[in-house]
């Protein structure tokens, strides 16, 4: 009997699937459609239309306009739109879904200006999708020359522009909009810039940092700048798919520019989550975000032999959003032999019988904390021979200033956190009190200086780059 029942059950299961009874594996996906120019209510541009799963035309959805760069230029015909369908966000949407209406128009020049500008397409879309677009959730993203379109959209300051909630320029140049930074605040708008640190003219990092700084100075909640390390002209491919969250980035404040570190623990989750969190009206601005400290620096890590209580060792400093509190971790290593007050590390009890001591410092603010160990060497008093400043380094140069005569540096090496030599300076003479200035154009992190002086053993010092 069992031999008859099992085949019968299998047959019934197959019939149920073919009849549509078992539907769990057949969930509806979003829909991508090519809409050639002038084929739908006189649409002024050809475009790719994405409608989310289970789309209902009478329901309100957030809308995202995605503006391509020069690689997507075309006439808007069906054949020309094939190019857009196979790249960037359109290609990603073939296998991923979001609860947005996404429109990817095609521009004939790639610069999105002239009589057939992005504003004209937006106004057309607001009429055609009148029953579906949530006018409280209008968002625009543009890459490369598409970002120039966003720049010109901001400069134009039209009623169409003012109705948008957010802008996401990527791998672009915003210098022309710096003087309009106040509009972002007065129009209750938000900007998130994504840029490759290694991008080049005219889209180098500085060409977006100026606009970001101008907005950030007015209201730090209104602008984010995320810069990806070891990346050139392709930051857009870090955004829609969320891969930027696990990519190395510039962090902290560097040369007066504060960067936003996008991680998998971001409160909005994805980029789309950030868009949704910023409706045009009806919601208060999110709290100002802070950056947790990621590096601690100690200006000097050696003392002379016989150093007693009260002897100054060095000054501790950390990156991260102020205020940052730096302390000695209670009970750790040799911390009991030292004291830290007002970021000044001093000897608390006699350092006798040993040549090295290990301490652990902690830097903390409201966004997080970090602990870092340092080795204090007894018998090398480089702090009285020369000083190293600034530490941490906020700009792109480092000064070593001799405090005595006849200091000759045989070699000065700069090692990154992985121990790789990033800079090397050989046979450097000096004069007492005259700073030696060295380039220090490094990515943020903790670096080690290895210093060889004539007739002295090698000395080491840790330097933080913000």
mmCIF file of N, CA, C and O in Angstrom, residues 118-201:
data_model
loop_
_atom_site.group_PDB
_atom_site.id
_atom_site.type_symbol
_atom_site.label_atom_id
_atom_site.label_comp_id
_atom_site.label_asym_id
_atom_site.label_seq_id
_atom_site.Cartn_x
_atom_site.Cartn_y
_atom_site.Cartn_z
ATOM 1 N N UNK A 118 16.272 68.387 -17.862
ATOM 2 C CA UNK A 118 15.665 67.438 -16.941
ATOM 3 C C UNK A 118 14.396 68.012 -16.318
ATOM 4 O O UNK A 118 13.449 67.287 -16.030
ATOM 5 N N UNK A 119 14.349 69.339 -16.133
ATOM 6 C CA UNK A 119 13.160 69.962 -15.546
ATOM 7 C C UNK A 119 11.929 69.712 -16.407
ATOM 8 O O UNK A 119 10.830 69.456 -15.890
ATOM 9 N N UNK A 120 12.077 69.762 -17.722
ATOM 10 C CA UNK A 120 10.944 69.523 -18.621
ATOM 11 C C UNK A 120 10.438 68.090 -18.486
ATOM 12 O O UNK A 120 9.230 67.843 -18.459
ATOM 13 N N UNK A 121 11.379 67.142 -18.385
ATOM 14 C CA UNK A 121 10.973 65.742 -18.228
ATOM 15 C C UNK A 121 10.263 65.529 -16.891
ATOM 16 O O UNK A 121 9.264 64.810 -16.814
ATOM 17 N N UNK A 122 10.782 66.154 -15.833
ATOM 18 C CA UNK A 122 10.156 66.019 -14.511
ATOM 19 C C UNK A 122 8.721 66.538 -14.540
ATOM 20 O O UNK A 122 7.805 65.890 -14.014
ATOM 21 N N UNK A 123 8.514 67.684 -15.146
ATOM 22 C CA UNK A 123 7.160 68.242 -15.202
ATOM 23 C C UNK A 123 6.228 67.350 -16.005
ATOM 24 O O UNK A 123 5.054 67.170 -15.649
ATOM 25 N N UNK A 124 6.731 66.756 -17.078
ATOM 26 C CA UNK A 124 5.914 65.810 -17.845
ATOM 27 C C UNK A 124 5.554 64.594 -16.976
ATOM 28 O O UNK A 124 4.392 64.151 -16.953
ATOM 29 N N UNK A 125 6.557 64.047 -16.270
ATOM 30 C CA UNK A 125 6.331 62.851 -15.453
ATOM 31 C C UNK A 125 5.324 63.122 -14.343
ATOM 32 O O UNK A 125 4.506 62.254 -14.003
ATOM 33 N N UNK A 126 5.353 64.301 -13.765
ATOM 34 C CA UNK A 126 4.422 64.631 -12.679
ATOM 35 C C UNK A 126 2.970 64.628 -13.175
ATOM 36 O O UNK A 126 2.051 64.328 -12.414
ATOM 37 N N UNK A 127 2.789 64.927 -14.451
ATOM 38 C CA UNK A 127 1.434 64.889 -15.020
ATOM 39 C C UNK A 127 1.056 63.455 -15.380
ATOM 40 O O UNK A 127 -0.021 62.973 -15.024
ATOM 41 N N UNK A 128 1.946 62.761 -16.067
ATOM 42 C CA UNK A 128 1.617 61.403 -16.525
ATOM 43 C C UNK A 128 1.416 60.446 -15.353
ATOM 44 O O UNK A 128 0.515 59.600 -15.370
ATOM 45 N N UNK A 129 2.266 60.561 -14.327
ATOM 46 C CA UNK A 129 2.168 59.667 -13.156
ATOM 47 C C UNK A 129 1.448 60.361 -11.998
ATOM 48 O O UNK A 129 1.731 60.076 -10.830
ATOM 49 N N UNK A 130 0.558 61.230 -12.320
ATOM 50 C CA UNK A 130 -0.095 62.067 -11.304
ATOM 51 C C UNK A 130 -0.712 61.252 -10.176
ATOM 52 O O UNK A 130 -0.644 61.632 -9.003
ATOM 53 N N UNK A 131 -1.307 60.126 -10.513
ATOM 54 C CA UNK A 131 -1.980 59.323 -9.485
ATOM 55 C C UNK A 131 -1.016 58.437 -8.708
ATOM 56 O O UNK A 131 -1.409 57.824 -7.709
ATOM 57 N N UNK A 132 0.257 58.374 -9.137
ATOM 58 C CA UNK A 132 1.193 57.422 -8.536
ATOM 59 C C UNK A 132 2.370 58.064 -7.810
ATOM 60 O O UNK A 132 2.892 57.496 -6.854
ATOM 61 N N UNK A 133 2.830 59.223 -8.280
ATOM 62 C CA UNK A 133 4.015 59.837 -7.683
ATOM 63 C C UNK A 133 3.653 60.585 -6.404
ATOM 64 O O UNK A 133 2.725 61.390 -6.380
ATOM 65 N N UNK A 134 4.404 60.295 -5.350
ATOM 66 C CA UNK A 134 4.280 61.019 -4.090
ATOM 67 C C UNK A 134 5.125 62.283 -4.199
ATOM 68 O O UNK A 134 6.364 62.212 -4.165
ATOM 69 N N UNK A 135 4.489 63.425 -4.346
ATOM 70 C CA UNK A 135 5.221 64.681 -4.512
ATOM 71 C C UNK A 135 5.988 65.083 -3.260
ATOM 72 O O UNK A 135 6.803 66.005 -3.304
ATOM 73 N N UNK A 136 5.747 64.390 -2.162
ATOM 74 C CA UNK A 136 6.494 64.622 -0.932
ATOM 75 C C UNK A 136 7.786 63.798 -0.896
ATOM 76 O O UNK A 136 8.569 63.904 0.028
ATOM 77 N N UNK A 137 7.971 62.963 -1.939
ATOM 78 C CA UNK A 137 9.143 62.070 -1.999
ATOM 79 C C UNK A 137 9.716 62.078 -3.410
ATOM 80 O O UNK A 137 9.677 61.091 -4.134
ATOM 81 N N UNK A 138 10.258 63.242 -3.840
ATOM 82 C CA UNK A 138 10.906 63.335 -5.145
ATOM 83 C C UNK A 138 12.419 63.405 -4.945
ATOM 84 O O UNK A 138 12.917 64.255 -4.207
ATOM 85 N N UNK A 139 13.151 62.513 -5.629
ATOM 86 C CA UNK A 139 14.585 62.380 -5.435
ATOM 87 C C UNK A 139 15.294 62.342 -6.789
ATOM 88 O O UNK A 139 14.748 61.825 -7.765
ATOM 89 N N UNK A 140 16.515 62.864 -6.818
ATOM 90 C CA UNK A 140 17.279 62.913 -8.067
ATOM 91 C C UNK A 140 18.719 62.479 -7.821
ATOM 92 O O UNK A 140 19.353 62.913 -6.848
ATOM 93 N N UNK A 141 19.226 61.624 -8.713
ATOM 94 C CA UNK A 141 20.620 61.175 -8.658
ATOM 95 C C UNK A 141 21.239 61.378 -10.031
ATOM 96 O O UNK A 141 20.588 61.156 -11.055
ATOM 97 N N UNK A 142 22.495 61.817 -10.061
ATOM 98 C CA UNK A 142 23.174 62.039 -11.328
ATOM 99 C C UNK A 142 24.639 61.694 -11.236
ATOM 100 O O UNK A 142 25.302 62.064 -10.267
ATOM 101 N N UNK A 143 25.161 60.988 -12.231
ATOM 102 C CA UNK A 143 26.560 60.584 -12.224
ATOM 103 C C UNK A 143 27.337 61.321 -13.297
ATOM 104 O O UNK A 143 26.826 61.600 -14.389
ATOM 105 N N UNK A 144 28.567 61.694 -12.972
ATOM 106 C CA UNK A 144 29.461 62.371 -13.894
ATOM 107 C C UNK A 144 28.777 63.607 -14.482
ATOM 108 O O UNK A 144 28.362 64.490 -13.742
ATOM 109 N N UNK A 145 28.581 63.670 -15.818
ATOM 110 C CA UNK A 145 27.921 64.843 -16.395
ATOM 111 C C UNK A 145 26.461 64.918 -15.978
ATOM 112 O O UNK A 145 25.855 65.994 -16.027
ATOM 113 N N UNK A 146 25.876 63.797 -15.557
ATOM 114 C CA UNK A 146 24.531 63.842 -14.975
ATOM 115 C C UNK A 146 24.521 64.626 -13.681
ATOM 116 O O UNK A 146 23.530 65.271 -13.333
ATOM 117 N N UNK A 147 25.652 64.589 -12.959
ATOM 118 C CA UNK A 147 25.798 65.425 -11.771
ATOM 119 C C UNK A 147 25.887 66.902 -12.128
ATOM 120 O O UNK A 147 25.449 67.763 -11.361
ATOM 121 N N UNK A 148 26.434 67.194 -13.319
ATOM 122 C CA UNK A 148 26.432 68.581 -13.779
ATOM 123 C C UNK A 148 24.990 69.049 -13.972
ATOM 124 O O UNK A 148 24.667 70.223 -13.735
ATOM 125 N N UNK A 149 24.136 68.113 -14.420
ATOM 126 C CA UNK A 149 22.724 68.445 -14.553
ATOM 127 C C UNK A 149 22.103 68.813 -13.219
ATOM 128 O O UNK A 149 21.307 69.758 -13.124
ATOM 129 N N UNK A 150 22.478 68.075 -12.159
ATOM 130 C CA UNK A 150 22.007 68.422 -10.816
ATOM 131 C C UNK A 150 22.547 69.789 -10.411
ATOM 132 O O UNK A 150 21.814 70.627 -9.865
ATOM 133 N N UNK A 151 23.823 70.026 -10.679
ATOM 134 C CA UNK A 151 24.425 71.332 -10.359
ATOM 135 C C UNK A 151 23.639 72.471 -11.015
ATOM 136 O O UNK A 151 23.281 73.460 -10.362
ATOM 137 N N UNK A 152 23.342 72.331 -12.317
ATOM 138 C CA UNK A 152 22.625 73.389 -13.029
ATOM 139 C C UNK A 152 21.180 73.497 -12.545
ATOM 140 O O UNK A 152 20.595 74.583 -12.544
ATOM 141 N N UNK A 153 20.610 72.367 -12.123
ATOM 142 C CA UNK A 153 19.250 72.342 -11.571
ATOM 143 C C UNK A 153 19.201 73.167 -10.288
ATOM 144 O O UNK A 153 18.285 73.954 -10.058
ATOM 145 N N UNK A 154 20.235 73.003 -9.451
ATOM 146 C CA UNK A 154 20.316 73.776 -8.211
ATOM 147 C C UNK A 154 20.498 75.260 -8.509
ATOM 148 O O UNK A 154 19.816 76.112 -7.937
ATOM 149 N N UNK A 155 21.402 75.576 -9.426
ATOM 150 C CA UNK A 155 21.676 76.973 -9.767
ATOM 151 C C UNK A 155 20.427 77.651 -10.321
ATOM 152 O O UNK A 155 20.133 78.815 -10.017
ATOM 153 N N UNK A 156 19.640 76.925 -11.133
ATOM 154 C CA UNK A 156 18.429 77.501 -11.707
ATOM 155 C C UNK A 156 17.378 77.873 -10.686
ATOM 156 O O UNK A 156 16.592 78.802 -10.887
ATOM 157 N N UNK A 157 17.347 77.113 -9.564
ATOM 158 C CA UNK A 157 16.450 77.423 -8.438
ATOM 159 C C UNK A 157 14.992 77.593 -8.880
ATOM 160 O O UNK A 157 14.268 78.461 -8.384
ATOM 161 N N UNK A 158 14.553 76.744 -9.800
ATOM 162 C CA UNK A 158 13.184 76.820 -10.313
ATOM 163 C C UNK A 158 12.202 76.194 -9.329
ATOM 164 O O UNK A 158 12.588 75.519 -8.368
ATOM 165 N N UNK A 159 10.933 76.395 -9.581
ATOM 166 C CA UNK A 159 9.900 75.777 -8.746
ATOM 167 C C UNK A 159 9.985 74.257 -8.833
ATOM 168 O O UNK A 159 9.735 73.545 -7.854
ATOM 169 N N UNK A 160 10.337 73.749 -10.019
ATOM 170 C CA UNK A 160 10.494 72.297 -10.190
ATOM 171 C C UNK A 160 11.608 71.780 -9.286
ATOM 172 O O UNK A 160 11.464 70.748 -8.612
ATOM 173 N N UNK A 161 12.727 72.487 -9.267
ATOM 174 C CA UNK A 161 13.852 72.110 -8.403
ATOM 175 C C UNK A 161 13.470 72.169 -6.926
ATOM 176 O O UNK A 161 13.780 71.262 -6.147
ATOM 177 N N UNK A 162 12.797 73.208 -6.522
ATOM 178 C CA UNK A 162 12.474 73.414 -5.110
ATOM 179 C C UNK A 162 11.596 72.301 -4.545
ATOM 180 O O UNK A 162 11.568 72.081 -3.332
ATOM 181 N N UNK A 163 10.886 71.592 -5.399
ATOM 182 C CA UNK A 163 9.966 70.554 -4.924
ATOM 183 C C UNK A 163 10.678 69.254 -4.567
ATOM 184 O O UNK A 163 10.065 68.355 -3.975
ATOM 185 N N UNK A 164 11.977 69.142 -4.887
ATOM 186 C CA UNK A 164 12.707 67.893 -4.622
ATOM 187 C C UNK A 164 13.151 67.818 -3.166
ATOM 188 O O UNK A 164 13.430 68.829 -2.527
ATOM 189 N N UNK A 165 13.244 66.574 -2.677
ATOM 190 C CA UNK A 165 13.674 66.319 -1.305
ATOM 191 C C UNK A 165 15.182 66.125 -1.206
ATOM 192 O O UNK A 165 15.826 66.666 -0.304
ATOM 193 N N UNK A 166 15.750 65.310 -2.110
ATOM 194 C CA UNK A 166 17.172 64.975 -2.017
ATOM 195 C C UNK A 166 17.836 65.000 -3.386
ATOM 196 O O UNK A 166 17.191 64.844 -4.425
ATOM 197 N N UNK A 167 19.164 65.149 -3.336
ATOM 198 C CA UNK A 167 20.004 65.058 -4.530
ATOM 199 C C UNK A 167 21.207 64.179 -4.199
ATOM 200 O O UNK A 167 21.802 64.312 -3.129
ATOM 201 N N UNK A 168 21.564 63.300 -5.139
ATOM 202 C CA UNK A 168 22.726 62.429 -4.962
ATOM 203 C C UNK A 168 23.654 62.590 -6.152
ATOM 204 O O UNK A 168 23.551 61.887 -7.153
ATOM 205 N N UNK A 169 24.595 63.544 -6.099
ATOM 206 C CA UNK A 169 25.594 63.693 -7.161
ATOM 207 C C UNK A 169 26.720 62.676 -6.955
ATOM 208 O O UNK A 169 27.159 62.448 -5.833
ATOM 209 N N UNK A 170 27.197 62.084 -8.057
ATOM 210 C CA UNK A 170 28.207 61.034 -7.961
ATOM 211 C C UNK A 170 29.295 61.262 -9.008
ATOM 212 O O UNK A 170 28.997 61.467 -10.190
ATOM 213 N N UNK A 171 30.552 61.243 -8.586
ATOM 214 C CA UNK A 171 31.698 61.385 -9.494
ATOM 215 C C UNK A 171 31.512 62.592 -10.416
ATOM 216 O O UNK A 171 31.494 62.467 -11.646
ATOM 217 N N UNK A 172 31.390 63.770 -9.820
ATOM 218 C CA UNK A 172 31.013 64.933 -10.608
ATOM 219 C C UNK A 172 31.739 66.185 -10.124
ATOM 220 O O UNK A 172 32.718 66.097 -9.378
ATOM 221 N N UNK A 173 31.260 67.344 -10.547
ATOM 222 C CA UNK A 173 31.847 68.629 -10.183
ATOM 223 C C UNK A 173 30.712 69.576 -9.800
ATOM 224 O O UNK A 173 29.812 69.822 -10.603
ATOM 225 N N UNK A 174 30.763 70.119 -8.586
ATOM 226 C CA UNK A 174 29.703 70.988 -8.085
ATOM 227 C C UNK A 174 30.192 72.404 -7.793
ATOM 228 O O UNK A 174 29.491 73.177 -7.132
ATOM 229 N N UNK A 175 31.375 72.750 -8.278
ATOM 230 C CA UNK A 175 31.927 74.062 -7.949
ATOM 231 C C UNK A 175 30.999 75.207 -8.354
ATOM 232 O O UNK A 175 30.926 76.229 -7.668
ATOM 233 N N UNK A 176 30.284 75.032 -9.456
ATOM 234 C CA UNK A 176 29.413 76.100 -9.921
ATOM 235 C C UNK A 176 28.221 76.373 -9.038
ATOM 236 O O UNK A 176 27.513 77.379 -9.219
ATOM 237 N N UNK A 177 27.960 75.485 -8.072
ATOM 238 C CA UNK A 177 26.792 75.639 -7.197
ATOM 239 C C UNK A 177 27.160 76.070 -5.784
ATOM 240 O O UNK A 177 26.280 76.182 -4.922
ATOM 241 N N UNK A 178 28.440 76.326 -5.522
ATOM 242 C CA UNK A 178 28.874 76.655 -4.160
ATOM 243 C C UNK A 178 28.119 77.868 -3.621
ATOM 244 O O UNK A 178 27.686 77.890 -2.461
ATOM 245 N N UNK A 179 27.928 78.866 -4.457
ATOM 246 C CA UNK A 179 27.260 80.093 -3.998
ATOM 247 C C UNK A 179 25.782 79.880 -3.714
ATOM 248 O O UNK A 179 25.127 80.750 -3.150
ATOM 249 N N UNK A 180 25.237 78.714 -4.122
ATOM 250 C CA UNK A 180 23.812 78.425 -3.904
ATOM 251 C C UNK A 180 23.593 77.452 -2.747
ATOM 252 O O UNK A 180 22.500 76.893 -2.608
ATOM 253 N N UNK A 181 24.603 77.243 -1.929
ATOM 254 C CA UNK A 181 24.492 76.264 -0.836
ATOM 255 C C UNK A 181 23.329 76.576 0.097
ATOM 256 O O UNK A 181 22.657 75.671 0.605
ATOM 257 N N UNK A 182 23.065 77.851 0.324
ATOM 258 C CA UNK A 182 21.998 78.225 1.261
ATOM 259 C C UNK A 182 20.626 77.767 0.781
ATOM 260 O O UNK A 182 19.708 77.594 1.583
ATOM 261 N N UNK A 183 20.473 77.560 -0.548
ATOM 262 C CA UNK A 183 19.187 77.093 -1.072
ATOM 263 C C UNK A 183 18.836 75.711 -0.535
ATOM 264 O O UNK A 183 17.660 75.403 -0.313
ATOM 265 N N UNK A 184 19.847 74.864 -0.352
ATOM 266 C CA UNK A 184 19.594 73.505 0.143
ATOM 267 C C UNK A 184 18.919 73.579 1.507
ATOM 268 O O UNK A 184 17.974 72.840 1.800
ATOM 269 N N UNK A 185 19.391 74.493 2.345
ATOM 270 C CA UNK A 185 18.823 74.642 3.681
ATOM 271 C C UNK A 185 17.443 75.286 3.618
ATOM 272 O O UNK A 185 16.478 74.783 4.203
ATOM 273 N N UNK A 186 17.328 76.394 2.896
ATOM 274 C CA UNK A 186 16.053 77.121 2.858
ATOM 275 C C UNK A 186 14.955 76.328 2.162
ATOM 276 O O UNK A 186 13.773 76.510 2.459
ATOM 277 N N UNK A 187 15.320 75.427 1.258
ATOM 278 C CA UNK A 187 14.322 74.609 0.563
ATOM 279 C C UNK A 187 14.077 73.267 1.252
ATOM 280 O O UNK A 187 13.378 72.411 0.698
ATOM 281 N N UNK A 188 14.649 73.074 2.441
ATOM 282 C CA UNK A 188 14.476 71.820 3.192
ATOM 283 C C UNK A 188 14.883 70.617 2.343
ATOM 284 O O UNK A 188 14.144 69.655 2.177
ATOM 285 N N UNK A 189 16.123 70.665 1.827
ATOM 286 C CA UNK A 189 16.639 69.597 0.980
ATOM 287 C C UNK A 189 17.902 68.988 1.581
ATOM 288 O O UNK A 189 18.508 69.552 2.495
ATOM 289 N N UNK A 190 18.276 67.825 1.036
ATOM 290 C CA UNK A 190 19.434 67.088 1.541
ATOM 291 C C UNK A 190 20.276 66.616 0.362
ATOM 292 O O UNK A 190 19.747 66.279 -0.701
ATOM 293 N N UNK A 191 21.579 66.566 0.571
ATOM 294 C CA UNK A 191 22.519 66.158 -0.470
ATOM 295 C C UNK A 191 23.435 65.070 0.084
ATOM 296 O O UNK A 191 23.932 65.182 1.206
ATOM 297 N N UNK A 192 23.639 64.032 -0.716
ATOM 298 C CA UNK A 192 24.624 63.005 -0.366
ATOM 299 C C UNK A 192 25.518 62.806 -1.579
ATOM 300 O O UNK A 192 25.084 62.267 -2.600
ATOM 301 N N UNK A 193 26.762 63.246 -1.471
ATOM 302 C CA UNK A 193 27.728 63.186 -2.565
ATOM 303 C C UNK A 193 28.572 61.925 -2.418
ATOM 304 O O UNK A 193 29.060 61.617 -1.325
ATOM 305 N N UNK A 194 28.744 61.207 -3.512
ATOM 306 C CA UNK A 194 29.618 60.025 -3.537
ATOM 307 C C UNK A 194 30.721 60.288 -4.566
ATOM 308 O O UNK A 194 30.431 60.622 -5.723
ATOM 309 N N UNK A 195 31.976 60.103 -4.149
ATOM 310 C CA UNK A 195 33.099 60.462 -5.014
ATOM 311 C C UNK A 195 34.257 59.496 -4.798
ATOM 312 O O UNK A 195 34.477 59.015 -3.676
ATOM 313 N N UNK A 196 34.992 59.185 -5.855
ATOM 314 C CA UNK A 196 36.216 58.404 -5.736
ATOM 315 C C UNK A 196 37.365 59.324 -5.347
ATOM 316 O O UNK A 196 37.544 60.384 -5.963
ATOM 317 N N UNK A 197 38.139 58.947 -4.339
ATOM 318 C CA UNK A 197 39.246 59.799 -3.911
ATOM 319 C C UNK A 197 40.274 59.987 -5.020
ATOM 320 O O UNK A 197 40.943 61.023 -5.096
ATOM 321 N N UNK A 198 40.405 58.989 -5.910
ATOM 322 C CA UNK A 198 41.407 59.064 -6.963
ATOM 323 C C UNK A 198 40.856 59.597 -8.278
ATOM 324 O O UNK A 198 41.523 59.499 -9.317
ATOM 325 N N UNK A 199 39.628 60.137 -8.263
ATOM 326 C CA UNK A 199 39.083 60.733 -9.489
ATOM 327 C C UNK A 199 39.944 61.937 -9.884
ATOM 328 O O UNK A 199 40.616 62.540 -9.044
ATOM 329 N N UNK A 200 39.908 62.278 -11.160
ATOM 330 C CA UNK A 200 40.803 63.319 -11.671
ATOM 331 C C UNK A 200 40.015 64.487 -12.256
ATOM 332 O O UNK A 200 38.801 64.434 -12.396
ATOM 333 N N UNK A 201 40.731 65.551 -12.600
ATOM 334 C CA UNK A 201 40.152 66.757 -13.175
ATOM 335 C C UNK A 201 39.277 66.406 -14.394
ATOM 336 O O UNK A 201 39.691 65.597 -15.218
#
